[in-house]
Amino acid sequence: MSKDIPPIQKYMSYDPVSIDADKAIVDAEHLMKSNLIRHLPVMEGDVVVGILSDRDIKLARSIVQAADAIQVKHICHSDVYSVEPNTPIDKVVETMAEHQYGSAVVTQNGKLVGIFTTVDACRTLAEITRQRHH
């Protein structure tokens, strides 16, 4: 890792709110609204098995009339972009942009420790821009 490029742990959100894979869409919506977030790591025990976004929920609701009871494991993305806390931020952001990921789940020794979203990326860009111009 380059000394000049900070690791993702400097900018990630720690202890992210997550949801159990067996929970219903309505539970996910409640968590998102009450925590003002748009992405939820989906868990089976201590293992991240997916990522659920507010867009996934909107899509499910547009297709299925009685979507409230659908379990999040049936609509989440199982191809989770996961990185370690010491991964350089430029690599994370580059991969997110290239693959159009809305978030990166941060794990250490297989355990969820953080999340980095496009909102975090915008905040990071603002912070770095201010630092360079002061």
N, CA, C and O atoms as a DFTB+ gen file, in Angstrom:
536 C
 N C O
     1  1       0.853      -1.191       0.000
     2  2       0.000       0.000       0.000
     3  2       0.890       1.242       0.000
     4  3       1.861       1.324       0.751
     5  1       0.552       2.177      -0.829
     6  2       1.295       3.426      -0.888
     7  2       1.080       4.226       0.389
     8  3      -0.018       4.265       0.943
     9  1       2.158       4.862       0.842
    10  2       2.060       5.677       2.064
    11  2       1.176       6.902       1.853
    12  3       0.600       7.425       2.807
    13  1       1.066       7.363       0.602
    14  2       0.297       8.567       0.316
    15  2      -1.201       8.311       0.203
    16  3      -1.999       9.233       0.372
    17  1      -1.584       7.094      -0.076
    18  2      -3.001       6.786      -0.275
    19  2      -3.551       6.123       0.983
    20  3      -3.107       5.041       1.367
    21  1      -4.524       6.780       1.624
    22  2      -5.060       6.238       2.877
    23  2      -5.903       4.982       2.652
    24  3      -6.461       4.779       1.574
    25  1      -5.987       4.150       3.680
    26  2      -6.812       2.949       3.592
    27  2      -8.293       3.290       3.732
    28  3      -8.657       4.349       4.245
    29  1      -9.127       2.386       3.274
    30  2     -10.576       2.580       3.316
    31  2     -11.078       2.779       4.746
    32  3     -12.084       3.455       4.961
    33  1     -10.385       2.195       5.720
    34  2     -10.847       2.309       7.111
    35  2     -10.884       3.754       7.600
    36  3     -11.585       4.066       8.563
    37  1     -10.135       4.632       6.944
    38  2     -10.149       6.043       7.342
    39  2     -11.484       6.713       6.987
    40  3     -11.885       7.679       7.635
    41  1     -12.158       6.206       5.976
    42  2     -13.361       6.865       5.462
    43  2     -14.643       6.031       5.563
    44  3     -15.734       6.545       5.316
    45  1     -14.522       4.769       5.918
    46  2     -15.709       3.901       5.968
    47  2     -16.593       4.235       7.162
    48  3     -16.160       4.898       8.104
    49  1     -17.819       3.773       7.110
    50  2     -18.730       3.856       8.251
    51  2     -18.523       2.588       9.075
    52  3     -18.648       1.474       8.567
    53  1     -18.204       2.777      10.352
    54  2     -17.943       1.641      11.236
    55  2     -19.242       1.050      11.769
    56  3     -20.269       1.725      11.833
    57  1     -19.178      -0.224      12.151
    58  2     -20.319      -0.932      12.750
    59  2     -21.608      -0.682      11.973
    60  3     -22.568      -0.142      12.525
    61  1     -21.640      -1.065      10.712
    62  2     -22.828      -0.785       9.907
    63  2     -24.052      -1.563      10.380
    64  3     -23.943      -2.661      10.926
    65  1     -25.201      -0.973      10.159
    66  2     -26.468      -1.645      10.418
    67  2     -26.576      -2.761       9.379
    68  3     -26.311      -2.543       8.197
    69  1     -26.963      -3.943       9.820
    70  2     -27.130      -5.072       8.903
    71  2     -28.475      -5.734       9.176
    72  3     -29.174      -5.379      10.126
    73  1     -28.823      -6.688       8.340
    74  2     -30.105      -7.383       8.498
    75  2     -29.907      -8.876       8.273
    76  3     -29.093      -9.289       7.446
    77  1     -30.651      -9.671       9.008
    78  2     -30.614     -11.118       8.859
    79  2     -31.280     -11.510       7.539
    80  3     -32.290     -10.925       7.148
    81  1     -30.716     -12.491       6.867
    82  2     -31.204     -12.924       5.556
    83  2     -32.660     -13.368       5.569
    84  3     -33.344     -13.274       4.551
    85  1     -33.138     -13.849       6.709
    86  2     -34.512     -14.345       6.800
    87  2     -35.545     -13.258       7.102
    88  3     -36.746     -13.529       7.100
    89  1     -35.087     -12.040       7.360
    90  2     -36.022     -10.945       7.662
    91  2     -36.789     -10.535       6.405
    92  3     -36.373     -10.819       5.282
    93  1     -37.905      -9.867       6.622
    94  2     -38.774      -9.444       5.520
    95  2     -38.381      -8.066       4.986
    96  3     -37.704      -7.290       5.661
    97  1     -38.818      -7.785       3.775
    98  2     -38.563      -6.492       3.139
    99  2     -39.008      -5.339       4.034
   100  3     -38.309      -4.333       4.151
   101  1     -40.162      -5.485       4.658
   102  2     -40.682      -4.411       5.504
   103  2     -39.717      -4.111       6.661
   104  3     -39.596      -2.959       7.078
   105  1     -39.032      -5.134       7.179
   106  2     -38.034      -4.931       8.238
   107  2     -36.831      -4.149       7.703
   108  3     -36.294      -3.274       8.381
   109  1     -36.423      -4.476       6.489
   110  2     -35.303      -3.773       5.860
   111  2     -35.645      -2.304       5.633
   112  3     -34.824      -1.423       5.885
   113  1     -36.855      -2.047       5.158
   114  2     -37.286      -0.657       4.943
   115  2     -37.265       0.127       6.251
   116  3     -36.823       1.275       6.287
   117  1     -37.737      -0.489       7.306
   118  2     -37.746       0.178       8.614
   119  2     -36.319       0.517       9.052
   120  3     -36.059       1.630       9.507
   121  1     -35.399      -0.435       8.918
   122  2     -34.002      -0.184       9.292
   123  2     -33.395       0.942       8.461
   124  3     -32.695       1.804       8.992
   125  1     -33.663       0.931       7.173
   126  2     -33.115       1.966       6.292
   127  2     -33.663       3.343       6.649
   128  3     -32.908       4.311       6.748
   129  1     -34.963       3.427       6.839
   130  2     -35.582       4.719       7.158
   131  2     -35.141       5.233       8.522
   132  3     -34.821       6.414       8.663
   133  1     -35.120       4.372       9.519
   134  2     -34.785       4.821      10.875
   135  2     -33.309       5.161      11.029
   136  3     -32.943       5.922      11.926
   137  1     -32.454       4.609      10.166
   138  2     -31.018       4.893      10.237
   139  2     -30.526       5.793       9.107
   140  3     -29.332       6.071       9.005
   141  1     -31.450       6.247       8.259
   142  2     -31.122       7.129       7.126
   143  2     -30.011       6.547       6.252
   144  3     -29.029       7.220       5.938
   145  1     -30.191       5.274       5.865
   146  2     -29.213       4.589       5.022
   147  2     -29.911       3.970       3.820
   148  3     -31.134       3.829       3.800
   149  1     -29.111       3.600       2.812
   150  2     -29.671       3.013       1.594
   151  2     -29.130       1.623       1.283
   152  3     -29.585       0.984       0.335
   153  1     -28.159       1.143       2.071
   154  2     -27.568      -0.175       1.844
   155  2     -27.504      -0.950       3.153
   156  3     -27.145      -0.401       4.195
   157  1     -27.855      -2.228       3.089
   158  2     -27.788      -3.102       4.259
   159  2     -27.018      -4.371       3.909
   160  3     -27.402      -5.089       2.985
   161  1     -25.937      -4.657       4.632
   162  2     -25.328      -5.978       4.487
   163  2     -26.336      -7.024       4.976
   164  3     -26.978      -6.841       6.011
   165  1     -26.465      -8.100       4.239
   166  2     -27.389      -9.184       4.585
   167  2     -26.561     -10.309       5.202
   168  3     -25.580     -10.773       4.621
   169  1     -26.981     -10.732       6.389
   170  2     -26.175     -11.653       7.188
   171  2     -26.855     -13.005       7.393
   172  3     -28.078     -13.092       7.502
   173  1     -26.043     -14.045       7.442
   174  2     -26.443     -15.353       7.963
   175  2     -25.456     -15.624       9.084
   176  3     -24.312     -16.010       8.842
   177  1     -25.911     -15.417      10.313
   178  2     -24.996     -15.472      11.449
   179  2     -24.036     -14.304      11.367
   180  3     -24.459     -13.151      11.282
   181  1     -22.731     -14.598      11.391
   182  2     -21.701     -13.557      11.293
   183  2     -21.174     -13.375       9.876
   184  3     -20.235     -12.610       9.657
   185  1     -21.766     -14.066       8.920
   186  2     -21.260     -14.058       7.549
   187  2     -22.123     -13.160       6.662
   188  3     -23.350     -13.259       6.657
   189  1     -21.453     -12.280       5.911
   190  2     -22.152     -11.436       4.935
   191  2     -22.467     -12.306       3.717
   192  3     -21.564     -12.848       3.080
   193  1     -23.758     -12.431       3.400
   194  2     -24.173     -13.261       2.262
   195  2     -24.776     -12.440       1.128
   196  3     -25.088     -12.972       0.063
   197  1     -24.938     -11.141       1.367
   198  2     -25.510     -10.301       0.332
   199  2     -25.507      -8.841       0.726
   200  3     -25.129      -8.474       1.838
   201  1     -25.938      -8.020      -0.213
   202  2     -26.100      -6.590       0.044
   203  2     -27.467      -6.200      -0.527
   204  3     -27.823      -6.585      -1.641
   205  1     -28.213      -5.439       0.249
   206  2     -29.553      -5.020      -0.140
   207  2     -29.584      -3.504      -0.213
   208  3     -29.161      -2.822       0.720
   209  1     -30.084      -2.979      -1.321
   210  2     -30.203      -1.527      -1.460
   211  2     -31.671      -1.127      -1.487
   212  3     -32.557      -1.956      -1.693
   213  1     -31.901       0.146      -1.275
   214  2     -33.271       0.656      -1.352
   215  2     -33.845       0.432      -2.752
   216  3     -35.052       0.241      -2.899
   217  1     -33.005       0.454      -3.766
   218  2     -33.457       0.208      -5.140
   219  2     -33.930      -1.235      -5.324
   220  3     -34.883      -1.494      -6.059
   221  1     -33.258      -2.171      -4.649
   222  2     -33.691      -3.572      -4.720
   223  2     -35.106      -3.714      -4.170
   224  3     -35.934      -4.436      -4.726
   225  1     -35.366      -3.019      -3.080
   226  2     -36.693      -3.072      -2.461
   227  2     -37.737      -2.445      -3.382
   228  3     -38.821      -2.999      -3.563
   229  1     -37.411      -1.290      -3.963
   230  2     -38.349      -0.629      -4.884
   231  2     -38.658      -1.519      -6.085
   232  3     -39.804      -1.589      -6.530
   233  1     -37.649      -2.190      -6.604
   234  2     -37.856      -3.088      -7.733
   235  2     -38.772      -4.246      -7.339
   236  3     -39.701      -4.582      -8.073
   237  1     -38.514      -4.853      -6.187
   238  2     -39.360      -5.963      -5.719
   239  2     -40.803      -5.507      -5.552
   240  3     -41.735      -6.223      -5.921
   241  1     -40.983      -4.323      -5.000
   242  2     -42.338      -3.795      -4.792
   243  2     -43.035      -3.505      -6.127
   244  3     -44.258      -3.615      -6.221
   245  1     -42.277      -3.140      -7.143
   246  2     -42.885      -2.852      -8.445
   247  2     -43.311      -4.126      -9.177
   248  3     -44.157      -4.081     -10.070
   249  1     -42.726      -5.251      -8.797
   250  2     -43.020      -6.522      -9.460
   251  2     -44.042      -7.355      -8.685
   252  3     -44.911      -7.990      -9.283
   253  1     -43.936      -7.352      -7.365
   254  2     -44.780      -8.202      -6.515
   255  2     -45.707      -7.331      -5.679
   256  3     -45.246      -6.438      -4.968
   257  1     -47.007      -7.585      -5.758
   258  2     -47.972      -6.763      -5.017
   259  2     -47.836      -6.914      -3.507
   260  3     -47.846      -5.916      -2.787
   261  1     -47.711      -8.132      -3.022
   262  2     -47.616      -8.372      -1.573
   263  2     -46.159      -8.618      -1.197
   264  3     -45.802      -9.698      -0.727
   265  1     -45.325      -7.607      -1.407
   266  2     -43.882      -7.768      -1.221
   267  2     -43.426      -7.692       0.232
   268  3     -42.309      -8.110       0.537
   269  1     -44.251      -7.174       1.134
   270  2     -43.838      -6.985       2.529
   271  2     -43.202      -8.221       3.151
   272  3     -42.219      -8.110       3.884
   273  1     -43.752      -9.397       2.864
   274  2     -43.306     -10.620       3.523
   275  2     -42.129     -11.309       2.829
   276  3     -41.586     -12.275       3.365
   277  1     -41.729     -10.837       1.665
   278  2     -40.605     -11.464       0.963
   279  2     -39.344     -11.321       1.811
   280  3     -39.048     -10.245       2.330
   281  1     -38.609     -12.424       1.943
   282  2     -37.368     -12.384       2.716
   283  2     -36.285     -11.672       1.912
   284  3     -36.206     -11.811       0.692
   285  1     -35.452     -10.905       2.620
   286  2     -34.419     -10.128       1.934
   287  2     -33.436     -11.018       1.188
   288  3     -32.854     -10.586       0.192
   289  1     -33.237     -12.248       1.643
   290  2     -32.296     -13.138       0.956
   291  2     -32.732     -13.443      -0.477
   292  3     -31.913     -13.853      -1.300
   293  1     -34.009     -13.246      -0.776
   294  2     -34.511     -13.530      -2.118
   295  2     -34.354     -12.357      -3.084
   296  3     -34.502     -12.531      -4.293
   297  1     -34.060     -11.175      -2.570
   298  2     -33.919     -10.015      -3.468
   299  2     -32.565      -9.321      -3.360
   300  3     -32.273      -8.424      -4.152
   301  1     -31.733      -9.715      -2.398
   302  2     -30.429      -9.056      -2.247
   303  2     -29.456      -9.557      -3.307
   304  3     -29.677     -10.591      -3.936
   305  1     -28.388      -8.812      -3.490
   306  2     -27.317      -9.208      -4.406
   307  2     -26.332     -10.071      -3.631
   308  3     -25.839      -9.672      -2.576
   309  1     -26.051     -11.251      -4.160
   310  2     -25.114     -12.141      -3.473
   311  2     -23.668     -11.881      -3.886
   312  3     -22.743     -12.371      -3.240
   313  1     -23.468     -11.118      -4.949
   314  2     -22.109     -10.776      -5.391
   315  2     -21.639      -9.516      -4.665
   316  3     -21.609      -8.424      -5.231
   317  1     -21.278      -9.697      -3.412
   318  2     -20.893      -8.584      -2.542
   319  2     -19.452      -8.178      -2.830
   320  3     -18.558      -9.022      -2.888
   321  1     -19.236      -6.884      -3.009
   322  2     -17.870      -6.372      -3.139
   323  2     -17.346      -6.170      -1.726
   324  3     -17.811      -5.295      -0.996
   325  1     -16.370      -6.992      -1.351
   326  2     -15.836      -6.977       0.004
   327  2     -14.348      -6.666      -0.020
   328  3     -13.606      -7.191      -0.851
   329  1     -13.920      -5.809       0.898
   330  2     -12.510      -5.428       0.999
   331  2     -12.068      -5.484       2.457
   332  3     -12.894      -5.513       3.369
   333  1     -10.762      -5.500       2.659
   334  2     -10.178      -5.451       3.999
   335  2     -10.012      -3.980       4.404
   336  3      -9.938      -3.114       3.532
   337  1      -9.953      -3.684       5.705
   338  2      -9.826      -2.297       6.168
   339  2      -8.586      -1.566       5.647
   340  3      -8.598      -0.342       5.514
   341  1      -7.517      -2.313       5.351
   342  2      -6.281      -1.661       4.899
   343  2      -6.203      -1.492       3.381
   344  3      -5.169      -1.066       2.867
   345  1      -7.265      -1.816       2.662
   346  2      -7.279      -1.640       1.211
   347  2      -7.226      -0.146       0.883
   348  3      -8.009       0.631       1.428
   349  1      -6.307       0.264      -0.005
   350  2      -6.218       1.684      -0.357
   351  2      -7.535       2.197      -0.948
   352  3      -8.177       1.523      -1.753
   353  1      -7.911       3.380      -0.538
   354  2      -9.202       3.942      -0.954
   355  2      -9.307       4.088      -2.468
   356  3     -10.392       3.918      -3.024
   357  1      -8.205       4.399      -3.145
   358  2      -8.284       4.560      -4.598
   359  2      -8.678       3.259      -5.291
   360  3      -9.413       3.278      -6.278
   361  1      -8.193       2.137      -4.781
   362  2      -8.550       0.835      -5.357
   363  2     -10.033       0.542      -5.150
   364  3     -10.703       0.032      -6.048
   365  1     -10.540       0.868      -3.964
   366  2     -11.951       0.627      -3.650
   367  2     -12.847       1.468      -4.551
   368  3     -13.782       0.952      -5.164
   369  1     -12.558       2.758      -4.629
   370  2     -13.387       3.673      -5.421
   371  2     -13.311       3.325      -6.909
   372  3     -14.318       3.370      -7.616
   373  1     -12.122       2.982      -7.372
   374  2     -11.943       2.603      -8.771
   375  2     -12.793       1.372      -9.123
   376  3     -13.457       1.344     -10.159
   377  1     -12.763       0.370      -8.258
   378  2     -13.546      -0.847      -8.485
   379  2     -15.042      -0.557      -8.411
   380  3     -15.817      -1.065      -9.221
   381  1     -15.447       0.261      -7.437
   382  2     -16.863       0.623      -7.324
   383  2     -17.349       1.308      -8.597
   384  3     -18.438       1.009      -9.087
   385  1     -16.549       2.221      -9.132
   386  2     -16.937       2.941     -10.347
   387  2     -16.960       2.009     -11.559
   388  3     -17.894       2.037     -12.360
   389  1     -15.928       1.190     -11.681
   390  2     -15.817       0.291     -12.827
   391  2     -16.985      -0.693     -12.905
   392  3     -17.495      -0.979     -13.988
   393  1     -17.399      -1.203     -11.756
   394  2     -18.464      -2.210     -11.721
   395  2     -19.828      -1.638     -11.326
   396  3     -20.813      -2.367     -11.216
   397  1     -19.864      -0.325     -11.116
   398  2     -21.088       0.380     -10.706
   399  2     -21.678      -0.194      -9.421
   400  3     -22.889      -0.385      -9.308
   401  1     -20.795      -0.468      -8.447
   402  2     -21.231      -0.919      -7.128
   403  2     -21.651       0.292      -6.309
   404  3     -20.992       1.331      -6.357
   405  1     -22.730       0.170      -5.566
   406  2     -23.180       1.253      -4.694
   407  2     -22.501       1.237      -3.344
   408  3     -22.592       2.196      -2.577
   409  1     -21.805       0.117      -3.050
   410  2     -21.154       0.013      -1.748
   411  2     -20.057      -1.037      -1.772
   412  3     -20.013      -1.912      -2.637
   413  1     -19.174      -0.918      -0.791
   414  2     -18.153      -1.928      -0.522
   415  2     -18.305      -2.327       0.935
   416  3     -18.315      -1.475       1.823
   417  1     -18.422      -3.615       1.175
   418  2     -18.504      -4.125       2.536
   419  2     -17.075      -4.331       3.025
   420  3     -16.247      -4.902       2.316
   421  1     -16.789      -3.867       4.231
   422  2     -15.441      -3.988       4.782
   423  2     -15.452      -5.088       5.840
   424  3     -16.183      -5.014       6.828
   425  1     -14.625      -6.111       5.611
   426  2     -14.547      -7.234       6.540
   427  2     -13.112      -7.434       7.001
   428  3     -12.157      -7.140       6.282
   429  1     -12.991      -7.938       8.210
   430  2     -11.671      -8.264       8.755
   431  2     -11.780      -9.635       9.403
   432  3     -12.609      -9.854      10.287
   433  1     -10.941     -10.547       8.957
   434  2     -11.000     -11.936       9.425
   435  2     -12.402     -12.511       9.247
   436  3     -12.894     -13.250      10.100
   437  1     -13.038     -12.164       8.127
   438  2     -14.361     -12.680       7.818
   439  2     -15.516     -12.009       8.535
   440  3     -16.671     -12.366       8.306
   441  1     -15.231     -11.047       9.393
   442  2     -16.278     -10.364      10.168
   443  2     -16.549      -8.979       9.588
   444  3     -15.627      -8.275       9.176
   445  1     -17.818      -8.601       9.561
   446  2     -18.229      -7.280       9.083
   447  2     -17.757      -6.207      10.056
   448  3     -18.099      -6.242      11.238
   449  1     -16.968      -5.250       9.558
   450  2     -16.488      -4.158      10.419
   451  2     -16.883      -2.781       9.895
   452  3     -16.820      -1.794      10.628
   453  1     -17.295      -2.711       8.616
   454  2     -17.649      -1.406       8.069
   455  2     -18.298      -1.508       6.709
   456  3     -18.424      -2.585       6.126
   457  1     -18.705      -0.345       6.221
   458  2     -19.259      -0.242       4.870
   459  2     -18.824       1.103       4.299
   460  3     -18.719       2.094       5.020
   461  1     -18.576       1.119       3.006
   462  2     -18.209       2.342       2.301
   463  2     -19.166       2.456       1.128
   464  3     -19.189       1.590       0.254
   465  1     -19.954       3.519       1.106
   466  2     -20.975       3.695       0.074
   467  2     -20.635       4.873      -0.834
   468  3     -19.654       5.582      -0.608
   469  1     -21.444       5.068      -1.848
   470  2     -21.234       6.211      -2.735
   471  2     -21.389       7.525      -1.972
   472  3     -20.742       8.515      -2.314
   473  1     -22.229       7.546      -0.952
   474  2     -22.361       8.751      -0.118
   475  2     -21.054       8.998       0.632
   476  3     -20.600      10.139       0.725
   477  1     -20.446       7.939       1.167
   478  2     -19.146       8.076       1.827
   479  2     -18.095       8.568       0.833
   480  3     -17.229       9.370       1.183
   481  1     -18.174       8.087      -0.402
   482  2     -17.226       8.517      -1.432
   483  2     -17.366      10.009      -1.711
   484  3     -16.365      10.705      -1.883
   485  1     -18.597      10.502      -1.757
   486  2     -18.823      11.940      -1.969
   487  2     -18.267      12.754      -0.808
   488  3     -17.637      13.790      -1.020
   489  1     -18.498      12.293       0.411
   490  2     -17.954      12.989       1.588
   491  2     -16.428      12.993       1.561
   492  3     -15.793      13.993       1.896
   493  1     -15.852      11.868       1.159
   494  2     -14.400      11.746       1.073
   495  2     -13.844      12.709       0.034
   496  3     -12.842      13.381       0.278
   497  1     -14.488      12.776      -1.115
   498  2     -14.057      13.696      -2.166
   499  2     -14.100      15.136      -1.670
   500  3     -13.174      15.907      -1.920
   501  1     -15.165      15.498      -0.972
   502  2     -15.279      16.856      -0.429
   503  2     -14.160      17.134       0.570
   504  3     -13.549      18.202       0.541
   505  1     -13.890      16.172       1.453
   506  2     -12.840      16.356       2.462
   507  2     -11.464      16.499       1.821
   508  3     -10.693      17.384       2.193
   509  1     -11.155      15.636       0.865
   510  2      -9.854      15.688       0.199
   511  2      -9.710      16.980      -0.596
   512  3      -8.634      17.577      -0.610
   513  1     -10.771      17.415      -1.253
   514  2     -10.741      18.661      -2.017
   515  2     -10.469      19.848      -1.098
   516  3      -9.657      20.715      -1.422
   517  1     -11.151      19.886       0.051
   518  2     -10.916      20.979       1.014
   519  2      -9.474      20.973       1.516
   520  3      -8.860      22.031       1.648
   521  1      -8.937      19.796       1.793
   522  2      -7.564      19.693       2.296
   523  2      -6.561      20.212       1.276
   524  3      -5.578      20.858       1.641
   525  1      -6.801      19.934       0.016
   526  2      -5.866      20.350      -1.035
   527  2      -5.931      21.840      -1.335
   528  3      -4.983      22.410      -1.875
   529  1      -7.045      22.472      -0.989
   530  2      -7.217      23.885      -1.319
   531  2      -7.145      24.788      -0.099
   532  3      -7.555      25.947      -0.158
   533  1      -6.628      24.269       1.001
   534  2      -6.435      25.105       2.194
   535  2      -4.982      25.187       2.555
   536  3      -4.625      25.847       3.531
